[in-house]
Amino acid sequence: SELAQGTTFRIYFPRVIEQPREQRPVASLAQVPRGSEVVLVAEDEDRLRRLVRMFLEGRGYTVLEAKDGIEGLELCRQHQGPIHLLLTDVVMPGSGGRELAEQAAAVRPDMKVLFMSGYADDALLHDIVETEHRPFLQKPFTLEQLAHSVRALFDEQK
């Protein structure tokens, strides 16, 4: 380019013969289910646990956080008031989600459990989902999927 002469840009895009795929509209957060129940989130990944907490609290839920199964069980024992749902990762250091769910059931037999995991091929996960027919949420999941999965567990008894 030369001073005071301007610049010319030419951009070449490849020709596309196929039609663009139709995009599914993203649901507005206003359309995502809300609730008022108490949810205990047991997840060893700090960022995911905080994100889930902030999202569920924004949807009206009260959320308790545990970084592993040991802390989750302690919360089950010490929390004054109901805990309606345990949302737990299957694989955590120390005490995993299955152990937490089994031990927590002795303390809070009416508490529902929703397992989540990113390990799709894990034999333990296969037992939980296929053999025991327990509710499961595959990671990664969208916040919309999380909201619908949580709400579905509460609404199934009504």
Coordinates of C-alpha atoms in Angstrom, one line a residue:
S1 CA 0.0 0.0 0.0
E2 CA 1.1 3.6 -0.5
L3 CA 0.5 6.6 1.7
A4 CA -2.8 8.3 1.0
Q5 CA -3.7 5.7 -1.7
G6 CA -5.6 3.2 0.5
T7 CA -5.4 -0.5 0.6
T8 CA -7.3 -3.2 -1.3
F9 CA -8.1 -6.5 0.3
R10 CA -9.4 -9.5 -1.6
I11 CA -10.8 -12.4 0.3
Y12 CA -11.6 -15.6 -1.5
F13 CA -14.1 -18.0 0.1
P14 CA -14.5 -21.6 -1.2
R15 CA -17.8 -22.3 -3.0
V16 CA -20.2 -24.4 -1.0
I17 CA -22.6 -26.6 -2.9
E18 CA -24.5 -28.1 0.0
Q19 CA -27.2 -26.3 1.8
P20 CA -26.4 -25.1 5.4
R21 CA -27.7 -27.3 8.1
E22 CA -30.6 -26.0 10.1
Q23 CA -29.5 -24.8 13.5
R24 CA -31.6 -25.8 16.5
P25 CA -32.6 -22.8 18.5
V26 CA -30.9 -22.6 21.9
A27 CA -33.5 -22.6 24.7
S28 CA -33.7 -19.4 26.7
L29 CA -32.8 -19.8 30.4
A30 CA -36.3 -18.5 31.1
Q31 CA -37.6 -21.7 29.7
V32 CA -35.3 -24.0 31.8
P33 CA -37.1 -25.7 34.7
R34 CA -36.8 -24.2 38.2
G35 CA -37.2 -25.7 41.6
S36 CA -36.9 -25.0 45.4
E37 CA -35.5 -28.3 46.6
V38 CA -32.1 -28.8 48.4
V39 CA -29.4 -30.4 46.2
L40 CA -26.1 -31.8 47.4
V41 CA -23.5 -31.7 44.7
A42 CA -20.5 -34.0 45.2
E43 CA -17.9 -33.3 42.5
D44 CA -14.1 -33.3 42.8
E45 CA -13.6 -30.9 40.0
D46 CA -13.8 -27.4 41.7
R47 CA -14.8 -25.4 38.6
L48 CA -17.6 -27.8 37.6
R49 CA -18.9 -28.0 41.1
R50 CA -19.0 -24.2 41.4
L51 CA -20.7 -23.9 38.0
V52 CA -23.4 -26.4 38.9
R53 CA -23.9 -24.7 42.2
M54 CA -24.3 -21.2 40.7
F55 CA -26.6 -22.5 37.9
L56 CA -28.9 -24.5 40.2
E57 CA -29.0 -21.6 42.8
G58 CA -30.0 -19.3 39.9
R59 CA -32.9 -21.7 39.1
G60 CA -34.1 -21.5 42.7
Y61 CA -32.5 -24.6 44.3
T62 CA -30.6 -24.5 47.6
V63 CA -27.2 -26.2 46.9
L64 CA -24.7 -27.8 49.3
E65 CA -21.2 -28.6 48.0
A66 CA -18.9 -31.5 48.7
K67 CA -15.5 -32.1 47.0
D68 CA -15.6 -35.9 47.6
G69 CA -17.7 -38.7 49.0
I70 CA -16.3 -38.3 52.5
E71 CA -17.3 -34.6 52.7
G72 CA -20.7 -35.4 51.1
L73 CA -21.5 -38.0 53.7
E74 CA -20.5 -35.6 56.4
L75 CA -22.9 -33.0 55.0
C76 CA -25.7 -35.7 54.9
R77 CA -25.2 -36.3 58.5
Q78 CA -24.8 -32.7 59.7
H79 CA -27.2 -30.7 57.5
Q80 CA -30.3 -29.6 59.5
G81 CA -33.3 -30.0 57.2
P82 CA -34.0 -32.1 54.1
I83 CA -31.7 -32.9 51.3
H84 CA -33.9 -33.9 48.3
L85 CA -31.2 -34.9 45.8
L86 CA -27.6 -36.1 45.7
L87 CA -26.0 -35.1 42.4
T88 CA -22.7 -37.0 42.5
D89 CA -19.8 -37.8 40.2
V90 CA -19.2 -41.5 40.0
V91 CA -15.4 -41.4 40.1
M92 CA -13.9 -39.3 42.8
P93 CA -10.7 -39.7 44.9
G94 CA -11.2 -41.5 48.2
S95 CA -14.9 -42.3 48.4
G96 CA -16.7 -42.3 45.0
G97 CA -20.2 -41.5 44.1
R98 CA -21.6 -45.0 44.4
E99 CA -20.2 -45.5 47.9
L100 CA -21.5 -42.0 48.9
A101 CA -25.0 -42.9 47.6
E102 CA -25.1 -46.2 49.5
Q103 CA -23.9 -44.7 52.8
A104 CA -26.1 -41.6 52.4
A105 CA -29.2 -43.8 51.9
A106 CA -28.8 -45.1 55.4
V107 CA -28.9 -41.5 56.7
R108 CA -31.4 -40.1 54.3
P109 CA -33.4 -42.9 52.7
D110 CA -35.8 -40.5 50.9
M111 CA -33.0 -38.6 49.1
K112 CA -32.9 -39.1 45.3
V113 CA -29.6 -39.7 43.5
L114 CA -28.5 -38.6 40.1
F115 CA -25.1 -39.9 39.0
M116 CA -22.8 -38.1 36.5
S117 CA -19.6 -39.2 34.9
G118 CA -17.3 -38.5 32.0
Y119 CA -16.1 -42.1 31.9
A120 CA -18.5 -43.8 29.5
D121 CA -16.7 -47.1 29.3
D122 CA -16.3 -47.7 33.0
A123 CA -17.5 -51.0 34.3
L124 CA -18.8 -49.4 37.6
L125 CA -20.8 -47.0 35.5
H126 CA -22.3 -49.8 33.5
D127 CA -23.4 -51.5 36.7
I128 CA -25.0 -48.3 38.0
V129 CA -26.9 -47.4 34.8
E130 CA -27.6 -50.8 33.2
T131 CA -27.9 -53.2 36.1
E132 CA -29.3 -50.9 38.8
H133 CA -31.2 -48.6 36.4
R134 CA -30.1 -45.5 38.3
P135 CA -30.5 -42.0 36.8
F136 CA -27.4 -40.8 35.0
L137 CA -26.1 -37.7 33.3
Q138 CA -23.2 -38.1 30.9
K139 CA -20.4 -35.4 31.0
P140 CA -20.0 -33.1 29.3
F141 CA -23.6 -31.9 29.6
T142 CA -25.3 -28.6 29.0
L143 CA -26.9 -26.6 31.7
E144 CA -30.3 -27.2 30.0
Q145 CA -29.7 -31.0 30.3
L146 CA -28.7 -30.6 33.9
A147 CA -31.9 -28.6 34.7
H148 CA -34.2 -31.0 32.9
S149 CA -32.5 -34.1 34.5
V150 CA -32.8 -32.7 38.0
R151 CA -36.4 -31.5 37.5
A152 CA -37.4 -34.9 36.0
L153 CA -36.3 -36.7 39.2
F154 CA -38.5 -34.5 41.4
D155 CA -41.5 -34.5 39.0
E156 CA -41.6 -38.3 38.5
Q157 CA -43.3 -39.0 41.9
K158 CA -46.0 -36.4 41.3

